[in-house]
mmCIF file of C-alpha atoms in Angstrom:
data_model
loop_
_atom_site.group_PDB
_atom_site.id
_atom_site.type_symbol
_atom_site.label_atom_id
_atom_site.label_comp_id
_atom_site.label_asym_id
_atom_site.label_seq_id
_atom_site.Cartn_x
_atom_site.Cartn_y
_atom_site.Cartn_z
ATOM 1 C CA UNK A 1 119.448 115.524 86.666
ATOM 2 C CA UNK A 2 117.450 115.169 83.683
ATOM 3 C CA UNK A 3 114.336 113.811 84.230
ATOM 4 C CA UNK A 4 111.968 112.485 81.588
ATOM 5 C CA UNK A 5 108.203 112.693 81.662
ATOM 6 C CA UNK A 6 105.930 111.519 79.311
ATOM 7 C CA UNK A 7 102.513 112.139 78.831
ATOM 8 C CA UNK A 8 99.522 111.237 76.888
ATOM 9 C CA UNK A 9 96.423 112.704 75.110
ATOM 10 C CA UNK A 10 93.031 111.157 76.484
ATOM 11 C CA UNK A 11 89.326 112.130 76.407
ATOM 12 C CA UNK A 12 89.321 114.998 78.992
ATOM 13 C CA UNK A 13 88.520 113.866 82.459
ATOM 14 C CA UNK A 14 84.912 115.718 82.601
ATOM 15 C CA UNK A 15 83.658 114.009 79.013
ATOM 16 C CA UNK A 16 80.609 111.879 79.068
ATOM 17 C CA UNK A 17 82.209 108.957 77.561
ATOM 18 C CA UNK A 18 80.289 107.697 74.308
ATOM 19 C CA UNK A 19 80.839 104.186 72.566
ATOM 20 C CA UNK A 20 80.414 104.603 68.544
ATOM 21 C CA UNK A 21 77.629 102.819 67.543
ATOM 22 C CA UNK A 22 79.365 100.066 65.508
ATOM 23 C CA UNK A 23 80.755 99.034 68.891
ATOM 24 C CA UNK A 24 84.276 99.472 67.582
ATOM 25 C CA UNK A 25 85.558 102.224 70.107
ATOM 26 C CA UNK A 26 84.943 105.111 71.691
ATOM 27 C CA UNK A 27 83.950 108.435 69.851
ATOM 28 C CA UNK A 28 86.300 111.033 70.201
ATOM 29 C CA UNK A 29 85.041 113.102 67.533
ATOM 30 C CA UNK A 30 84.450 116.650 68.221
ATOM 31 C CA UNK A 31 85.435 115.958 72.062
ATOM 32 C CA UNK A 32 87.834 117.810 74.788
ATOM 33 C CA UNK A 33 91.006 116.190 74.733
ATOM 34 C CA UNK A 34 93.629 117.201 77.488
ATOM 35 C CA UNK A 35 96.522 115.796 79.194
ATOM 36 C CA UNK A 36 95.984 112.365 81.330
ATOM 37 C CA UNK A 37 95.305 113.775 84.996
ATOM 38 C CA UNK A 38 98.063 111.350 86.538
ATOM 39 C CA UNK A 39 100.674 112.600 84.098
ATOM 40 C CA UNK A 40 99.879 115.767 84.557
ATOM 41 C CA UNK A 41 101.211 115.400 88.234
ATOM 42 C CA UNK A 42 103.973 113.794 87.216
ATOM 43 C CA UNK A 43 105.120 116.829 84.949
ATOM 44 C CA UNK A 44 104.250 118.803 88.635
ATOM 45 C CA UNK A 45 106.480 116.711 90.225
ATOM 46 C CA UNK A 46 109.142 116.710 88.061
ATOM 47 C CA UNK A 47 108.876 121.061 87.843
ATOM 48 C CA UNK A 48 108.581 120.804 91.407
ATOM 49 C CA UNK A 49 112.239 119.030 91.703
ATOM 50 C CA UNK A 50 113.737 121.579 89.028
ATOM 51 C CA UNK A 51 112.912 123.951 91.170
ATOM 52 C CA UNK A 52 114.447 122.508 94.366
ATOM 53 C CA UNK A 53 117.713 122.553 92.200
ATOM 54 C CA UNK A 54 117.479 118.443 92.325
ATOM 55 C CA UNK A 55 116.764 118.560 88.190
ATOM 56 C CA UNK A 56 118.245 120.506 85.398
ATOM 57 C CA UNK A 57 115.964 119.257 83.104
ATOM 58 C CA UNK A 58 112.560 118.246 81.997
ATOM 59 C CA UNK A 59 111.897 116.417 78.411
ATOM 60 C CA UNK A 60 108.640 115.909 78.227
ATOM 61 C CA UNK A 61 107.547 112.817 75.654
ATOM 62 C CA UNK A 62 104.312 111.946 73.757
ATOM 63 C CA UNK A 63 103.467 109.265 71.488
ATOM 64 C CA UNK A 64 100.454 109.306 69.194
ATOM 65 C CA UNK A 65 98.903 111.646 66.746
ATOM 66 C CA UNK A 66 99.915 115.056 65.895
ATOM 67 C CA UNK A 67 97.240 116.635 67.944
ATOM 68 C CA UNK A 68 99.843 115.318 70.913
ATOM 69 C CA UNK A 69 101.955 118.559 70.669
ATOM 70 C CA UNK A 70 99.078 120.593 72.248
ATOM 71 C CA UNK A 71 99.468 118.205 75.298
ATOM 72 C CA UNK A 72 103.309 118.779 75.097
ATOM 73 C CA UNK A 73 102.586 122.516 74.668
ATOM 74 C CA UNK A 74 100.688 122.117 78.282
ATOM 75 C CA UNK A 75 103.726 119.853 79.791
ATOM 76 C CA UNK A 76 106.470 122.691 78.907
ATOM 77 C CA UNK A 77 103.394 125.068 80.082
ATOM 78 C CA UNK A 78 103.424 123.731 83.367
ATOM 79 C CA UNK A 79 107.601 123.535 83.488
ATOM 80 C CA UNK A 80 109.010 121.199 81.365
ATOM 81 C CA UNK A 81 111.745 122.362 79.080
ATOM 82 C CA UNK A 82 111.411 120.846 75.762
ATOM 83 C CA UNK A 83 109.382 118.324 74.214
ATOM 84 C CA UNK A 84 109.740 115.048 71.350
ATOM 85 C CA UNK A 85 106.747 113.825 69.867
ATOM 86 C CA UNK A 86 107.222 109.957 68.683
ATOM 87 C CA UNK A 87 104.391 110.692 66.131
ATOM 88 C CA UNK A 88 102.463 107.630 64.422
ATOM 89 C CA UNK A 89 98.602 107.075 63.485
ATOM 90 C CA UNK A 90 98.790 103.413 64.554
ATOM 91 C CA UNK A 91 96.797 102.266 67.702
ATOM 92 C CA UNK A 92 99.600 102.334 70.557
ATOM 93 C CA UNK A 93 99.022 99.700 73.465
ATOM 94 C CA UNK A 94 101.707 100.404 76.145
ATOM 95 C CA UNK A 95 104.406 97.284 75.867
ATOM 96 C CA UNK A 96 104.794 99.954 72.218
ATOM 97 C CA UNK A 97 104.971 102.769 73.975
ATOM 98 C CA UNK A 98 107.682 101.064 76.679
ATOM 99 C CA UNK A 99 109.421 100.661 73.887
ATOM 100 C CA UNK A 100 109.675 103.622 72.061
ATOM 101 C CA UNK A 101 110.225 105.241 75.200
ATOM 102 C CA UNK A 102 113.054 102.802 76.128
ATOM 103 C CA UNK A 103 114.523 104.061 72.735
ATOM 104 C CA UNK A 104 114.180 107.614 73.730
ATOM 105 C CA UNK A 105 115.829 106.754 77.372
ATOM 106 C CA UNK A 106 119.264 105.409 75.500
ATOM 107 C CA UNK A 107 119.112 108.068 73.576
ATOM 108 C CA UNK A 108 118.442 111.144 76.358
ATOM 109 C CA UNK A 109 119.701 109.447 79.154
ATOM 110 C CA UNK A 110 117.549 111.007 81.708
ATOM 111 C CA UNK A 111 118.456 109.963 85.576
ATOM 112 C CA UNK A 112 114.496 109.682 86.292
ATOM 113 C CA UNK A 113 111.609 108.668 84.470
ATOM 114 C CA UNK A 114 108.406 109.952 85.725
ATOM 115 C CA UNK A 115 105.263 109.235 84.471
ATOM 116 C CA UNK A 116 101.431 108.768 85.349
ATOM 117 C CA UNK A 117 100.482 105.496 87.063
ATOM 118 C CA UNK A 118 98.125 104.933 84.261
ATOM 119 C CA UNK A 119 95.829 106.648 81.714
ATOM 120 C CA UNK A 120 91.912 106.963 82.227
ATOM 121 C CA UNK A 121 91.279 105.986 78.825
ATOM 122 C CA UNK A 122 92.506 102.190 78.526
ATOM 123 C CA UNK A 123 93.395 102.165 82.987
ATOM 124 C CA UNK A 124 96.137 99.866 81.777
ATOM 125 C CA UNK A 125 98.557 100.590 84.532
ATOM 126 C CA UNK A 126 101.698 98.573 82.726
ATOM 127 C CA UNK A 127 103.746 101.058 80.953
ATOM 128 C CA UNK A 128 105.479 102.149 83.733
ATOM 129 C CA UNK A 129 106.296 98.522 84.859
ATOM 130 C CA UNK A 130 107.477 97.630 81.223
ATOM 131 C CA UNK A 131 109.610 100.132 81.070
ATOM 132 C CA UNK A 132 110.945 99.646 84.181
ATOM 133 C CA UNK A 133 111.877 95.495 83.059
ATOM 134 C CA UNK A 134 113.202 96.218 79.530
ATOM 135 C CA UNK A 135 115.551 99.047 80.789
ATOM 136 C CA UNK A 136 116.442 96.734 83.871
ATOM 137 C CA UNK A 137 115.935 99.884 86.291
ATOM 138 C CA UNK A 138 114.452 99.947 89.940
ATOM 139 C CA UNK A 139 111.008 101.072 90.332
ATOM 140 C CA UNK A 140 108.789 102.710 92.402
ATOM 141 C CA UNK A 141 104.984 102.693 91.938
ATOM 142 C CA UNK A 142 101.642 104.437 92.675
ATOM 143 C CA UNK A 143 104.208 107.047 94.344
ATOM 144 C CA UNK A 144 102.497 109.517 96.837
ATOM 145 C CA UNK A 145 106.017 111.434 98.086
ATOM 146 C CA UNK A 146 109.226 111.428 96.470
ATOM 147 C CA UNK A 147 112.265 112.878 97.308
ATOM 148 C CA UNK A 148 115.699 112.657 95.611
ATOM 149 C CA UNK A 149 118.881 113.078 96.810
ATOM 150 C CA UNK A 150 122.546 111.825 96.690
ATOM 151 C CA UNK A 151 122.058 109.401 93.701
ATOM 152 C CA UNK A 152 119.212 107.793 94.905
ATOM 153 C CA UNK A 153 114.498 108.435 94.965
ATOM 154 C CA UNK A 154 113.864 107.682 98.705
ATOM 155 C CA UNK A 155 109.298 107.036 97.511
ATOM 156 C CA UNK A 156 106.549 106.686 99.571
ATOM 157 C CA UNK A 157 103.886 104.295 97.850
ATOM 158 C CA UNK A 158 100.242 103.380 98.300
ATOM 159 C CA UNK A 159 99.314 100.095 98.996
ATOM 160 C CA UNK A 160 96.537 97.935 99.950
ATOM 161 C CA UNK A 161 97.502 97.944 103.409
ATOM 162 C CA UNK A 162 98.403 101.469 104.211
ATOM 163 C CA UNK A 163 101.558 103.375 102.815
ATOM 164 C CA UNK A 164 105.592 101.814 101.777
ATOM 165 C CA UNK A 165 108.755 103.398 101.641
ATOM 166 C CA UNK A 166 111.442 102.340 99.756
ATOM 167 C CA UNK A 167 114.820 103.409 98.597
ATOM 168 C CA UNK A 168 115.923 103.632 94.472
ATOM 169 C CA UNK A 169 119.168 104.123 93.306
ATOM 170 C CA UNK A 170 118.763 106.059 90.513
ATOM 171 C CA UNK A 171 118.493 106.230 87.393
ATOM 172 C CA UNK A 172 114.970 104.654 88.129
ATOM 173 C CA UNK A 173 111.334 104.917 87.149
ATOM 174 C CA UNK A 174 108.628 106.298 89.195
ATOM 175 C CA UNK A 175 104.694 106.253 88.706
ATOM 176 C CA UNK A 176 102.037 109.095 90.363
ATOM 177 C CA UNK A 177 99.556 108.168 92.038
ATOM 178 C CA UNK A 178 96.358 111.133 92.921
ATOM 179 C CA UNK A 179 98.114 112.098 95.956
ATOM 180 C CA UNK A 180 101.281 112.826 95.186
ATOM 181 C CA UNK A 181 100.387 116.945 93.978
ATOM 182 C CA UNK A 182 98.234 118.996 92.983
ATOM 183 C CA UNK A 183 98.970 120.380 89.275
ATOM 184 C CA UNK A 184 99.419 124.266 89.099
ATOM 185 C CA UNK A 185 96.909 126.058 87.393
ATOM 186 C CA UNK A 186 99.262 127.071 83.733
ATOM 187 C CA UNK A 187 98.705 131.102 83.198
ATOM 188 C CA UNK A 188 98.740 132.656 80.089
ATOM 189 C CA UNK A 189 102.061 134.106 80.250
ATOM 190 C CA UNK A 190 103.353 130.617 80.810
ATOM 191 C CA UNK A 191 100.646 129.103 77.781
ATOM 192 C CA UNK A 192 102.572 131.879 75.668
ATOM 193 C CA UNK A 193 106.219 131.271 76.984
ATOM 194 C CA UNK A 194 105.531 127.102 76.154
ATOM 195 C CA UNK A 195 105.292 128.400 72.396
ATOM 196 C CA UNK A 196 108.246 129.057 71.817
ATOM 197 C CA UNK A 197 110.124 126.163 73.663
ATOM 198 C CA UNK A 198 111.579 123.422 71.457
ATOM 199 C CA UNK A 199 109.762 120.821 70.003
ATOM 200 C CA UNK A 200 110.967 117.369 68.126
ATOM 201 C CA UNK A 201 108.809 115.145 66.276
ATOM 202 C CA UNK A 202 110.368 111.738 65.355
ATOM 203 C CA UNK A 203 108.638 108.440 63.952
ATOM 204 C CA UNK A 204 108.649 105.581 65.763
ATOM 205 C CA UNK A 205 110.551 103.966 62.465
ATOM 206 C CA UNK A 206 113.097 106.924 63.302
ATOM 207 C CA UNK A 207 113.650 104.694 66.828
ATOM 208 C CA UNK A 208 113.858 101.332 65.525
ATOM 209 C CA UNK A 209 110.815 100.713 67.018
ATOM 210 C CA UNK A 210 107.953 98.285 65.804
ATOM 211 C CA UNK A 211 104.333 99.287 66.630
ATOM 212 C CA UNK A 212 102.140 96.751 65.442
ATOM 213 C CA UNK A 213 99.741 95.892 67.855
ATOM 214 C CA UNK A 214 99.473 92.401 69.276
ATOM 215 C CA UNK A 215 96.005 92.443 70.649
ATOM 216 C CA UNK A 216 92.778 93.259 69.173
ATOM 217 C CA UNK A 217 89.492 94.485 70.296
ATOM 218 C CA UNK A 218 86.420 92.495 69.554
ATOM 219 C CA UNK A 219 83.716 94.849 70.345
ATOM 220 C CA UNK A 220 83.404 98.062 73.154
ATOM 221 C CA UNK A 221 80.043 98.245 74.910
ATOM 222 C CA UNK A 222 78.601 100.026 77.568
ATOM 223 C CA UNK A 223 77.901 98.925 80.809
ATOM 224 C CA UNK A 224 74.143 97.342 81.475
ATOM 225 C CA UNK A 225 72.292 99.849 83.491
ATOM 226 C CA UNK A 226 71.608 99.534 86.772
ATOM 227 C CA UNK A 227 68.138 98.100 88.525
ATOM 228 C CA UNK A 228 66.452 100.520 90.495
ATOM 229 C CA UNK A 229 66.441 100.239 93.819
ATOM 230 C CA UNK A 230 63.776 98.430 96.126
ATOM 231 C CA UNK A 231 62.085 99.243 99.304
ATOM 232 C CA UNK A 232 61.789 96.415 101.755
ATOM 233 C CA UNK A 233 59.735 96.081 104.851
ATOM 234 C CA UNK A 234 61.730 94.726 107.248
ATOM 235 C CA UNK A 235 65.130 92.854 107.900
ATOM 236 C CA UNK A 236 63.979 89.556 107.166
ATOM 237 C CA UNK A 237 62.848 90.481 103.667
ATOM 238 C CA UNK A 238 66.166 91.818 103.264
ATOM 239 C CA UNK A 239 67.937 88.879 104.320
ATOM 240 C CA UNK A 240 65.405 86.739 101.785
ATOM 241 C CA UNK A 241 66.175 88.977 99.073
ATOM 242 C CA UNK A 242 69.748 88.750 99.913
ATOM 243 C CA UNK A 243 69.554 85.259 100.177
ATOM 244 C CA UNK A 244 67.240 84.226 97.149
ATOM 245 C CA UNK A 245 67.545 86.433 94.588
ATOM 246 C CA UNK A 246 71.262 88.473 95.053
ATOM 247 C CA UNK A 247 72.344 84.786 96.334
ATOM 248 C CA UNK A 248 74.804 86.740 98.346
ATOM 249 C CA UNK A 249 74.065 85.092 101.768
#
């Protein structure tokens, strides 16, 4: 069984994000970049499926600038067998990424696509669902447990009211949540091995996909600074402030 795992290059989650002075976007100059944490969980889950003998091949895919090769090498160090980079300088929005992934799925014919539920830069939480719609495949989002056997995937997913377990016929789409697993530490020998694994580069035009943005970012601004808290003398004063100032009572 072939598993396709899309991964995204984002600003590292430990970095404090700064907005550009002209408010056109986030400043990523000289900023540490890494794999989107939810995608890292997806790569780990695919690797575990391979270690169990369920999956036979793991294909990592990334869409973006040439530096995304580093992210793909990390995915191969975790356990992916090979990688494809869809290289473009264009700003990629969820629908464009979903269309690129659909073209690759049509070409590679995987039985399972595992990806992070969202990226920590735009928090869109759309790509997996859009890909499932384009392919007309069953989907299970926010997975906290995945089991694959006999041509079916049983997925426990996190919902507002608790947990929900669904069964999907393969091929299918699964998006990962934080509690699915804890990604392994990437060792130096595996990093060296990843450098020798095949990495193919294609362009969106090669896949016949138009990635022109459909949305325009007008302004990016930092959230307003929070006001300092105040102490109140008693419950009556607290209720008065909630009623008259905060107007929540």
